[in-house]
Amino acid sequence: MQFKKIGFTPKLVICDLDGTLVDSAGDIQYALNHALSELGLDTVSEYDVRRWVGRGASRLVSCVLESKHYRKDLHDELLAVFMRHYQAAVCQTSQLYDGVAEFIAACQQAHIKLACVTNKPYAPAKDLLAALNILEPFQLLVGGDTLPHKKPHPEPFLHCLRYFDISAKETLVLGDSRNDVEAALAAHIPCVAVSYGYNHGEPIEASKPEWIVDSLMALI
Ligand SMILES: O=C(O)COP(=O)(O)O
Ligand SMILES: [Mg+2]
């Protein structure tokens, strides 16, 4: 298999989860609103959730509290209740984006190693991949709580390089947000961004990824 668009065929592909492989904002919004209602607080729109997803669950909860001018000390309770609801229903409406299943199958067939690096906590990330039948293709899953740092810090990507013993230039990062692009740049790994994900309400072009595609299938 040739990666026509980027001019080299990687040995390892590191995929972001939310906004790249899976459109998960609906389930995140549902769990968040369930938690907000339980605490007697106002609910939030899916539009806002799409702008806030990307820096992990704790940051998401901080964004909610800031936007509503709620007390910061509600953070830990809201986070705990949100995670309880999200963990109980990670995949009610979440679905793979077009081309994802085919792209993963093509990588497997070509014996290209696959890792998933997400800022979502490990447990719901694992359950979401399993519910969508794409857990098994990933030889490594790194969650937002797996290592001391998460994206945009390069540590999760560097961890993947060490785990597989594959160099940065033989690897490709696929992501939807500036967190992915910045982490890839810091780890010296080439990066493709998808145009369809969540990027804090900004166009992904602003983060200057090396390539942008409208579907993962456009890579091969
Ligand atoms: O849960 C998040 O905040 C983002 O997760 P991602 O890194 O898979 O985009
Ligand atoms: Mg993402």
mmCIF file of C-alpha atoms and ligand atoms in Angstrom:
data_model
loop_
_atom_site.group_PDB
_atom_site.id
_atom_site.type_symbol
_atom_site.label_atom_id
_atom_site.label_comp_id
_atom_site.label_asym_id
_atom_site.label_seq_id
_atom_site.Cartn_x
_atom_site.Cartn_y
_atom_site.Cartn_z
ATOM 1 C CA MET A 1 0.000 0.000 0.000
ATOM 2 C CA GLN A 2 1.190 3.509 -0.875
ATOM 3 C CA PHE A 3 0.373 6.640 1.096
ATOM 4 C CA LYS A 4 0.029 8.633 -2.125
ATOM 5 C CA LYS A 5 -0.767 11.966 -0.546
ATOM 6 C CA ILE A 6 2.272 12.199 1.733
ATOM 7 C CA GLY A 7 4.967 10.517 -0.361
ATOM 8 C CA PHE A 8 6.118 7.869 2.159
ATOM 9 C CA THR A 9 4.552 4.825 3.758
ATOM 10 C CA PRO A 10 4.804 4.959 7.567
ATOM 11 C CA LYS A 11 5.647 1.956 9.725
ATOM 12 C CA LEU A 12 3.503 3.339 12.541
ATOM 13 C CA VAL A 13 0.348 5.447 12.384
ATOM 14 C CA ILE A 14 -0.695 7.238 15.587
ATOM 15 C CA CYS A 15 -4.376 8.199 15.530
ATOM 16 C CA ASP A 16 -6.218 10.709 17.655
ATOM 17 C CA LEU A 17 -9.669 9.516 18.788
ATOM 18 C CA ASP A 18 -12.316 12.245 19.285
ATOM 19 C CA GLY A 19 -12.894 14.209 16.095
ATOM 20 C CA THR A 20 -10.507 12.055 14.027
ATOM 21 C CA LEU A 21 -11.716 8.442 14.275
ATOM 22 C CA VAL A 22 -15.009 8.984 16.090
ATOM 23 C CA ASP A 23 -17.680 11.680 16.167
ATOM 24 C CA SER A 24 -18.278 11.437 19.904
ATOM 25 C CA ALA A 25 -19.556 14.912 20.840
ATOM 26 C CA GLY A 26 -23.195 13.802 21.197
ATOM 27 C CA ASP A 27 -22.434 11.212 23.890
ATOM 28 C CA ILE A 28 -20.076 13.601 25.687
ATOM 29 C CA GLN A 29 -22.780 16.306 25.675
ATOM 30 C CA TYR A 30 -25.388 13.839 26.941
ATOM 31 C CA ALA A 31 -23.265 12.708 29.908
ATOM 32 C CA LEU A 32 -22.230 16.281 30.687
ATOM 33 C CA ASN A 33 -25.825 17.532 30.687
ATOM 34 C CA HIS A 34 -26.920 14.576 32.811
ATOM 35 C CA ALA A 35 -24.224 15.552 35.337
ATOM 36 C CA LEU A 36 -25.072 19.280 35.177
ATOM 37 C CA SER A 37 -28.773 18.537 35.794
ATOM 38 C CA GLU A 38 -27.904 16.272 38.704
ATOM 39 C CA LEU A 39 -25.999 19.160 40.292
ATOM 40 C CA GLY A 40 -28.825 21.604 39.560
ATOM 41 C CA LEU A 41 -26.785 23.518 36.942
ATOM 42 C CA ASP A 42 -27.673 24.714 33.414
ATOM 43 C CA THR A 43 -27.064 22.386 30.475
ATOM 44 C CA VAL A 44 -24.772 23.114 27.500
ATOM 45 C CA SER A 45 -25.186 22.871 23.709
ATOM 46 C CA GLU A 46 -23.506 20.332 21.429
ATOM 47 C CA TYR A 47 -22.032 23.295 19.546
ATOM 48 C CA ASP A 48 -20.153 24.340 22.695
ATOM 49 C CA VAL A 49 -19.083 20.784 23.497
ATOM 50 C CA ARG A 50 -17.538 20.516 20.012
ATOM 51 C CA ARG A 51 -15.492 23.660 20.759
ATOM 52 C CA TRP A 52 -14.375 22.407 24.186
ATOM 53 C CA VAL A 53 -13.435 18.773 23.500
ATOM 54 C CA GLY A 54 -9.755 18.146 22.900
ATOM 55 C CA ARG A 55 -7.818 18.861 26.088
ATOM 56 C CA GLY A 56 -9.239 16.025 28.208
ATOM 57 C CA ALA A 57 -12.169 15.637 30.607
ATOM 58 C CA SER A 58 -10.855 17.934 33.346
ATOM 59 C CA ARG A 59 -10.373 20.823 30.883
ATOM 60 C CA LEU A 60 -13.821 20.194 29.417
ATOM 61 C CA VAL A 61 -15.391 20.589 32.858
ATOM 62 C CA SER A 62 -13.359 23.776 33.456
ATOM 63 C CA CYS A 63 -14.644 25.198 30.143
ATOM 64 C CA VAL A 64 -18.244 24.531 31.213
ATOM 65 C CA LEU A 65 -17.775 26.223 34.593
ATOM 66 C CA GLU A 66 -15.993 29.229 33.033
ATOM 67 C CA SER A 67 -18.591 29.728 30.305
ATOM 68 C CA LYS A 68 -21.426 29.763 32.850
ATOM 69 C CA HIS A 69 -19.460 31.747 35.459
ATOM 70 C CA TYR A 70 -19.967 28.953 37.979
ATOM 71 C CA ARG A 71 -17.685 28.517 40.994
ATOM 72 C CA LYS A 72 -14.363 26.813 40.178
ATOM 73 C CA ASP A 73 -14.684 24.630 43.279
ATOM 74 C CA LEU A 74 -17.529 22.712 41.605
ATOM 75 C CA HIS A 75 -14.920 21.217 39.263
ATOM 76 C CA ASP A 76 -14.071 17.958 41.005
ATOM 77 C CA GLU A 77 -17.659 17.020 41.761
ATOM 78 C CA LEU A 78 -18.863 17.828 38.235
ATOM 79 C CA LEU A 79 -15.935 15.891 36.752
ATOM 80 C CA ALA A 80 -16.676 12.821 38.885
ATOM 81 C CA VAL A 81 -20.410 12.812 38.081
ATOM 82 C CA PHE A 82 -19.734 13.463 34.359
ATOM 83 C CA MET A 83 -17.222 10.588 34.195
ATOM 84 C CA ARG A 84 -19.664 8.253 35.945
ATOM 85 C CA HIS A 85 -22.375 9.024 33.376
ATOM 86 C CA TYR A 86 -20.007 8.975 30.397
ATOM 87 C CA GLN A 87 -18.423 5.684 31.418
ATOM 88 C CA ALA A 88 -21.928 4.150 31.677
ATOM 89 C CA ALA A 89 -22.918 5.207 28.123
ATOM 90 C CA VAL A 90 -19.885 5.919 25.929
ATOM 91 C CA CYS A 91 -21.419 4.806 22.672
ATOM 92 C CA GLN A 92 -25.107 5.616 22.284
ATOM 93 C CA THR A 93 -24.753 7.908 19.254
ATOM 94 C CA SER A 94 -20.981 8.007 18.630
ATOM 95 C CA GLN A 95 -19.924 6.758 15.241
ATOM 96 C CA LEU A 96 -16.857 6.295 13.085
ATOM 97 C CA TYR A 97 -16.281 8.989 10.479
ATOM 98 C CA ASP A 98 -16.486 7.950 6.834
ATOM 99 C CA GLY A 99 -13.412 6.089 5.666
ATOM 100 C CA VAL A 100 -12.093 5.218 9.139
ATOM 101 C CA ALA A 101 -12.966 1.500 9.154
ATOM 102 C CA GLU A 102 -11.590 1.088 5.609
ATOM 103 C CA PHE A 103 -8.390 2.988 6.432
ATOM 104 C CA ILE A 104 -7.752 0.890 9.556
ATOM 105 C CA ALA A 105 -8.362 -2.328 7.620
ATOM 106 C CA ALA A 106 -5.929 -1.204 4.885
ATOM 107 C CA CYS A 107 -3.214 -0.421 7.476
ATOM 108 C CA GLN A 108 -3.712 -3.817 9.113
ATOM 109 C CA GLN A 109 -3.462 -5.553 5.769
ATOM 110 C CA ALA A 110 -0.210 -3.698 5.032
ATOM 111 C CA HIS A 111 1.169 -4.627 8.515
ATOM 112 C CA ILE A 112 1.422 -0.976 9.497
ATOM 113 C CA LYS A 113 1.355 -0.656 13.274
ATOM 114 C CA LEU A 114 -1.479 1.367 14.785
ATOM 115 C CA ALA A 115 -1.571 3.316 18.053
ATOM 116 C CA CYS A 116 -4.378 5.476 19.408
ATOM 117 C CA VAL A 117 -3.363 8.484 21.498
ATOM 118 C CA THR A 118 -6.243 10.420 23.011
ATOM 119 C CA ASN A 119 -6.687 13.029 25.716
ATOM 120 C CA LYS A 120 -9.874 11.199 26.743
ATOM 121 C CA PRO A 121 -9.286 9.113 29.907
ATOM 122 C CA TYR A 122 -8.137 5.556 29.132
ATOM 123 C CA ALA A 123 -11.181 3.608 30.423
ATOM 124 C CA PRO A 124 -13.908 5.289 28.335
ATOM 125 C CA ALA A 125 -11.536 5.484 25.339
ATOM 126 C CA LYS A 126 -11.040 1.716 25.480
ATOM 127 C CA ASP A 127 -14.781 1.069 25.818
ATOM 128 C CA LEU A 128 -15.585 3.420 22.935
ATOM 129 C CA LEU A 129 -13.088 1.738 20.596
ATOM 130 C CA ALA A 130 -14.435 -1.675 21.628
ATOM 131 C CA ALA A 131 -18.067 -0.617 21.077
ATOM 132 C CA LEU A 132 -17.171 0.495 17.536
ATOM 133 C CA ASN A 133 -15.204 -2.715 16.846
ATOM 134 C CA ILE A 134 -11.862 -0.974 16.395
ATOM 135 C CA LEU A 135 -10.092 -1.761 19.680
ATOM 136 C CA GLU A 136 -8.277 -4.856 18.458
ATOM 137 C CA PRO A 137 -6.429 -3.202 15.501
ATOM 138 C CA PHE A 138 -4.659 -0.793 17.904
ATOM 139 C CA GLN A 139 -1.596 -2.406 19.454
ATOM 140 C CA LEU A 140 -1.297 0.516 21.861
ATOM 141 C CA LEU A 141 -3.854 2.864 23.428
ATOM 142 C CA VAL A 142 -2.634 5.879 25.399
ATOM 143 C CA GLY A 143 -5.316 7.795 27.317
ATOM 144 C CA GLY A 144 -5.192 11.293 28.754
ATOM 145 C CA ASP A 145 -4.521 9.779 32.187
ATOM 146 C CA THR A 146 -1.952 7.165 31.083
ATOM 147 C CA LEU A 147 1.165 9.372 31.345
ATOM 148 C CA PRO A 148 2.070 12.473 33.368
ATOM 149 C CA HIS A 149 1.521 14.734 30.311
ATOM 150 C CA LYS A 150 -1.079 14.789 27.571
ATOM 151 C CA LYS A 151 -1.162 16.407 24.119
ATOM 152 C CA PRO A 152 -0.081 19.082 23.128
ATOM 153 C CA HIS A 153 2.913 17.813 25.154
ATOM 154 C CA PRO A 154 4.926 15.423 22.934
ATOM 155 C CA GLU A 155 5.300 12.790 25.674
ATOM 156 C CA PRO A 156 2.404 10.500 24.547
ATOM 157 C CA PHE A 157 3.798 10.384 20.993
ATOM 158 C CA LEU A 158 7.376 9.840 22.188
ATOM 159 C CA HIS A 159 6.059 7.009 24.367
ATOM 160 C CA CYS A 160 4.630 5.350 21.221
ATOM 161 C CA LEU A 161 7.961 5.658 19.365
ATOM 162 C CA ARG A 162 9.762 3.979 22.269
ATOM 163 C CA TYR A 163 7.095 1.289 22.662
ATOM 164 C CA PHE A 164 7.329 0.235 19.003
ATOM 165 C CA ASP A 165 11.025 1.134 18.587
ATOM 166 C CA ILE A 166 10.160 3.085 15.431
ATOM 167 C CA SER A 167 11.689 6.465 14.530
ATOM 168 C CA ALA A 168 9.754 9.746 14.261
ATOM 169 C CA LYS A 169 10.350 10.008 10.522
ATOM 170 C CA GLU A 170 8.877 6.530 9.910
ATOM 171 C CA THR A 171 5.735 7.502 11.844
ATOM 172 C CA LEU A 172 2.627 9.499 10.964
ATOM 173 C CA VAL A 173 0.268 11.315 13.328
ATOM 174 C CA LEU A 174 -3.388 11.745 12.346
ATOM 175 C CA GLY A 175 -5.349 14.317 14.312
ATOM 176 C CA ASP A 176 -8.098 16.910 14.222
ATOM 177 C CA SER A 177 -6.876 19.639 16.549
ATOM 178 C CA ARG A 178 -3.999 21.959 17.300
ATOM 179 C CA ASN A 179 -3.167 19.712 20.271
ATOM 180 C CA ASP A 180 -2.279 16.916 17.860
ATOM 181 C CA VAL A 181 -0.411 19.176 15.426
ATOM 182 C CA GLU A 182 1.631 20.869 18.179
ATOM 183 C CA ALA A 183 2.506 17.557 19.872
ATOM 184 C CA ALA A 184 3.556 16.037 16.537
ATOM 185 C CA LEU A 185 5.710 19.056 15.718
ATOM 186 C CA ALA A 186 7.390 18.888 19.137
ATOM 187 C CA ALA A 187 8.051 15.145 18.647
ATOM 188 C CA HIS A 188 9.305 15.745 15.041
ATOM 189 C CA ILE A 189 6.659 13.391 13.632
ATOM 190 C CA PRO A 190 4.942 14.238 10.305
ATOM 191 C CA CYS A 191 1.285 15.126 10.830
ATOM 192 C CA VAL A 192 -1.874 14.930 8.759
ATOM 193 C CA ALA A 193 -4.907 16.813 10.054
ATOM 194 C CA VAL A 194 -8.491 15.988 9.150
ATOM 195 C CA SER A 195 -10.720 18.884 8.159
ATOM 196 C CA TYR A 196 -13.903 17.549 9.765
ATOM 197 C CA GLY A 197 -13.105 17.272 13.498
ATOM 198 C CA TYR A 198 -13.195 19.510 16.565
ATOM 199 C CA ASN A 199 -10.608 22.256 16.768
ATOM 200 C CA HIS A 200 -11.845 24.687 19.396
ATOM 201 C CA GLY A 201 -13.856 26.570 16.769
ATOM 202 C CA GLU A 202 -10.762 27.408 14.716
ATOM 203 C CA PRO A 203 -9.879 26.247 11.179
ATOM 204 C CA ILE A 204 -7.206 23.536 11.391
ATOM 205 C CA GLU A 205 -5.184 25.366 8.679
ATOM 206 C CA ALA A 206 -4.210 27.881 11.396
ATOM 207 C CA SER A 207 -2.144 25.182 13.150
ATOM 208 C CA LYS A 208 -0.170 24.517 9.951
ATOM 209 C CA PRO A 209 -0.239 20.708 9.735
ATOM 210 C CA GLU A 210 1.868 19.346 6.844
ATOM 211 C CA TRP A 211 -1.233 17.951 5.140
ATOM 212 C CA ILE A 212 -5.021 18.243 5.509
ATOM 213 C CA VAL A 213 -7.479 15.613 4.273
ATOM 214 C CA ASP A 214 -11.285 15.425 4.193
ATOM 215 C CA SER A 215 -11.256 11.645 4.790
ATOM 216 C CA LEU A 216 -8.584 9.199 5.968
ATOM 217 C CA MET A 217 -9.165 7.282 2.737
ATOM 218 C CA ALA A 218 -7.732 10.283 0.847
ATOM 219 C CA LEU A 219 -4.331 9.261 2.256
ATOM 220 C CA ILE A 220 -4.094 5.946 0.409
HETATM 221 O O1 LIG B 1 -11.424 13.940 25.173
HETATM 222 C C1 LIG B 1 -10.796 14.916 24.713
HETATM 223 O O2 LIG B 1 -10.742 16.020 25.258
HETATM 224 C C2 LIG B 1 -10.113 14.814 23.392
HETATM 225 O O3 LIG B 1 -9.780 13.578 22.950
HETATM 226 P P1 LIG B 1 -8.855 13.406 21.647
HETATM 227 O O4 LIG B 1 -7.451 13.628 22.117
HETATM 228 O O5 LIG B 1 -9.160 11.973 21.280
HETATM 229 O O6 LIG B 1 -9.305 14.374 20.613
HETATM 230 MG MG MG B 2 -9.273 15.040 18.663
#
